[in-house]
């Protein structure tokens, strides 16, 4: 059960192979001269706009998607509910006003020192058509939230598909500028995330509340495009003085 569900491992290799193939064959060019400034900046405070909890009782938050199979016909939808489990069902379809398909997911939660996570839901939707806009809805009652994504094209030679590469994002004011820069590219279709997501581990007691803020921060993009994860050293969260090794959040990533 991954909090940030990893795509099936061979997919990563496949993507790497595709990427190397593309790089080897054509010149993608440099899309922008943007360089994030080198100086360290401070983290956005807990009451920042980007960390706002969505309105409504038990509203789904931290919504994010990742590719759910090797050829791009499945998507894993993940989100967190804070007050109670609620529903793990995803309604979806190609007609915004008629979400005629549904899938049932599962939820999990974990503890880290004195932090207890919300209910972390994962639901895989399968048999998707390629290169198609899907709408999806999660949540119950007045807290239903709707999103959309475009499924990847069919795998083949010379199929255009534009990935963003982001790593070490964190949650500083500059992280926000980096994400805004990525969003400003209208061609971007998916993110290959190179590890080191929230940097929650640099807080006292590895305050996992900073995982929740991070999830809310990236939702504005990660709910609409598959972010394909790899774990970095900051995901190890090794703190034997706080928790037994078997309880570190690492087990929630693998
Ligand atoms: C966890 O423990 C730390 C240190 O005692 C404290 O500052 C923090 O408020 C506690 N958090 C919770 C959720 O109890
Ligand atoms: C983060 O960036 C977004 C988009 O540019 C902006 O609306 C928001 O106010 C920024 N928030 C912070 C805390 O910098």
Coordinates of C-alpha atoms in Angstrom, one line a residue, residues 77-245:
X77 CA -6.3 7.5 -8.4
X78 CA -5.1 8.2 -4.8
X79 CA -6.4 10.6 -2.2
X80 CA -6.8 11.1 1.6
X81 CA -9.8 11.6 3.8
X82 CA -9.2 13.0 7.2
X83 CA -12.3 12.4 9.4
X84 CA -13.4 8.9 8.5
X85 CA -12.8 6.4 5.7
X86 CA -15.7 7.5 3.5
X87 CA -15.8 5.9 0.1
X88 CA -12.9 4.4 -1.9
X89 CA -15.1 4.4 -5.1
X90 CA -14.1 6.4 -8.2
X91 CA -16.8 7.3 -10.8
X92 CA -15.4 8.1 -14.2
X93 CA -16.2 8.4 -17.9
X94 CA -15.5 10.4 -21.0
X95 CA -18.6 12.5 -20.7
X96 CA -18.3 15.1 -18.0
X97 CA -22.0 14.9 -17.3
X98 CA -22.3 11.2 -17.4
X99 CA -19.7 9.3 -15.4
X100 CA -21.0 5.9 -16.3
X101 CA -18.1 3.8 -15.1
X102 CA -17.0 3.0 -11.6
X103 CA -14.2 1.2 -9.7
X104 CA -13.8 0.3 -6.1
X105 CA -10.5 0.9 -4.3
X106 CA -9.0 0.3 -0.9
X107 CA -7.7 2.5 1.9
X108 CA -4.9 2.2 4.4
X109 CA -3.4 4.4 7.1
X110 CA -0.2 4.5 9.1
X111 CA 1.4 5.8 12.3
X112 CA 4.8 7.5 12.6
X113 CA 5.9 8.4 16.2
X114 CA 2.9 10.4 17.4
X115 CA 1.4 11.2 14.0
X116 CA -1.5 9.2 12.6
X117 CA -2.3 9.6 8.9
X118 CA -5.7 10.1 7.4
X119 CA -7.3 7.4 5.3
X120 CA -5.2 6.9 2.2
X121 CA -7.3 5.6 -0.7
X122 CA -6.0 4.0 -3.9
X123 CA -8.2 3.0 -6.7
X124 CA -7.1 1.6 -10.1
X125 CA -9.3 2.3 -13.1
X126 CA -8.6 0.0 -16.0
X127 CA -9.4 -0.7 -19.7
X128 CA -9.0 3.0 -20.6
X129 CA -8.8 4.1 -24.2
X130 CA -5.5 5.7 -25.2
X131 CA -5.1 9.5 -25.6
X132 CA -8.6 10.1 -24.3
X133 CA -9.9 12.7 -21.8
X134 CA -11.4 11.1 -18.8
X135 CA -13.3 12.8 -16.0
X136 CA -13.4 11.4 -12.5
X137 CA -15.2 12.1 -9.3
X138 CA -14.4 11.0 -5.7
X139 CA -16.0 11.7 -2.3
X140 CA -19.5 11.7 -1.0
X141 CA -22.4 14.2 -0.5
X142 CA -21.5 17.8 -0.6
X143 CA -17.8 17.0 -0.7
X144 CA -17.7 15.3 -4.1
X145 CA -14.7 16.6 -6.1
X146 CA -14.2 16.3 -9.8
X147 CA -11.0 16.1 -11.9
X148 CA -9.9 15.0 -15.3
X149 CA -6.8 13.6 -17.1
X150 CA -5.8 12.6 -20.6
X151 CA -4.7 9.0 -20.9
X152 CA -1.3 8.3 -22.5
X153 CA -1.1 7.5 -26.2
X154 CA -0.6 4.0 -27.5
X155 CA 3.0 2.9 -27.1
X156 CA 4.9 2.9 -30.5
X157 CA 7.9 4.3 -32.3
X158 CA 7.9 8.1 -32.6
X159 CA 4.8 8.6 -30.5
X160 CA 5.1 12.2 -29.1
X161 CA 4.6 12.3 -25.4
X162 CA 6.0 15.2 -23.3
X163 CA 7.3 14.4 -19.8
X164 CA 8.4 16.9 -17.2
X165 CA 11.3 15.9 -15.0
X166 CA 11.1 17.2 -11.4
X167 CA 13.1 16.1 -8.4
X168 CA 13.8 17.4 -4.9
X169 CA 10.7 19.5 -4.9
X170 CA 10.0 20.1 -1.2
X171 CA 7.6 22.8 -0.1
X172 CA 9.4 26.1 0.0
X173 CA 8.3 29.3 -1.8
X174 CA 10.7 28.3 -4.5
X175 CA 9.1 24.9 -4.8
X176 CA 5.9 26.7 -5.6
X177 CA 7.6 28.8 -8.3
X178 CA 9.1 25.6 -9.8
X179 CA 5.7 24.0 -9.9
X180 CA 4.2 27.1 -11.5
X181 CA 7.0 27.1 -14.1
X182 CA 6.2 23.5 -15.0
X183 CA 2.5 24.2 -15.2
X184 CA 3.2 27.1 -17.6
X185 CA 4.2 24.6 -20.3
X186 CA 1.0 23.7 -22.1
X187 CA 2.7 20.6 -23.7
X188 CA 3.5 18.8 -20.5
X189 CA 1.6 15.6 -20.1
X190 CA 3.2 13.6 -17.3
X191 CA 5.9 14.1 -14.6
X192 CA 8.7 11.7 -14.0
X193 CA 9.5 12.5 -10.4
X194 CA 13.1 11.8 -9.5
X195 CA 12.8 11.4 -5.8
X196 CA 12.7 13.5 -2.6
X197 CA 9.1 14.7 -2.5
X198 CA 8.1 16.5 0.7
X199 CA 11.3 16.8 2.8
X200 CA 9.1 16.2 5.9
X201 CA 12.0 14.3 7.4
X202 CA 13.9 17.5 8.0
X203 CA 11.2 18.6 10.6
X204 CA 11.5 17.7 14.3
X205 CA 10.1 14.2 14.8
X206 CA 9.9 14.0 10.9
X207 CA 6.6 15.7 11.3
X208 CA 4.4 13.8 8.8
X209 CA 1.9 16.7 8.8
X210 CA 4.3 18.0 6.2
X211 CA 3.5 15.0 4.0
X212 CA -0.1 16.1 4.1
X213 CA 0.7 19.8 3.2
X214 CA 2.9 18.5 0.4
X215 CA 0.1 16.4 -1.0
X216 CA -2.3 19.3 -1.0
X217 CA 0.4 21.5 -2.6
X218 CA 1.0 19.3 -5.6
X219 CA -2.6 18.3 -6.1
X220 CA -3.2 21.2 -8.5
X221 CA -1.1 19.3 -11.0
X222 CA -0.8 15.7 -9.8
X223 CA -4.6 15.2 -9.9
X224 CA -4.6 16.0 -13.6
X225 CA -1.4 14.4 -14.9
X226 CA 0.2 11.1 -13.9
X227 CA 3.2 11.7 -11.7
X228 CA 5.4 8.7 -11.9
X229 CA 7.5 8.3 -8.7
X230 CA 10.8 7.1 -7.7
X231 CA 11.9 7.2 -4.0
X232 CA 14.9 9.4 -3.0
X233 CA 17.0 9.3 0.1
X234 CA 14.6 11.6 1.9
X235 CA 11.9 8.9 1.5
X236 CA 13.9 6.5 3.8
X237 CA 12.8 8.5 6.8
X238 CA 15.2 6.5 9.0
X239 CA 14.6 7.5 12.7
X240 CA 15.2 4.6 15.0
X241 CA 14.9 6.9 18.0
X242 CA 11.3 7.7 16.9
X243 CA 10.0 4.5 15.4
X244 CA 11.1 0.9 14.9
X245 CA 12.6 0.4 11.5

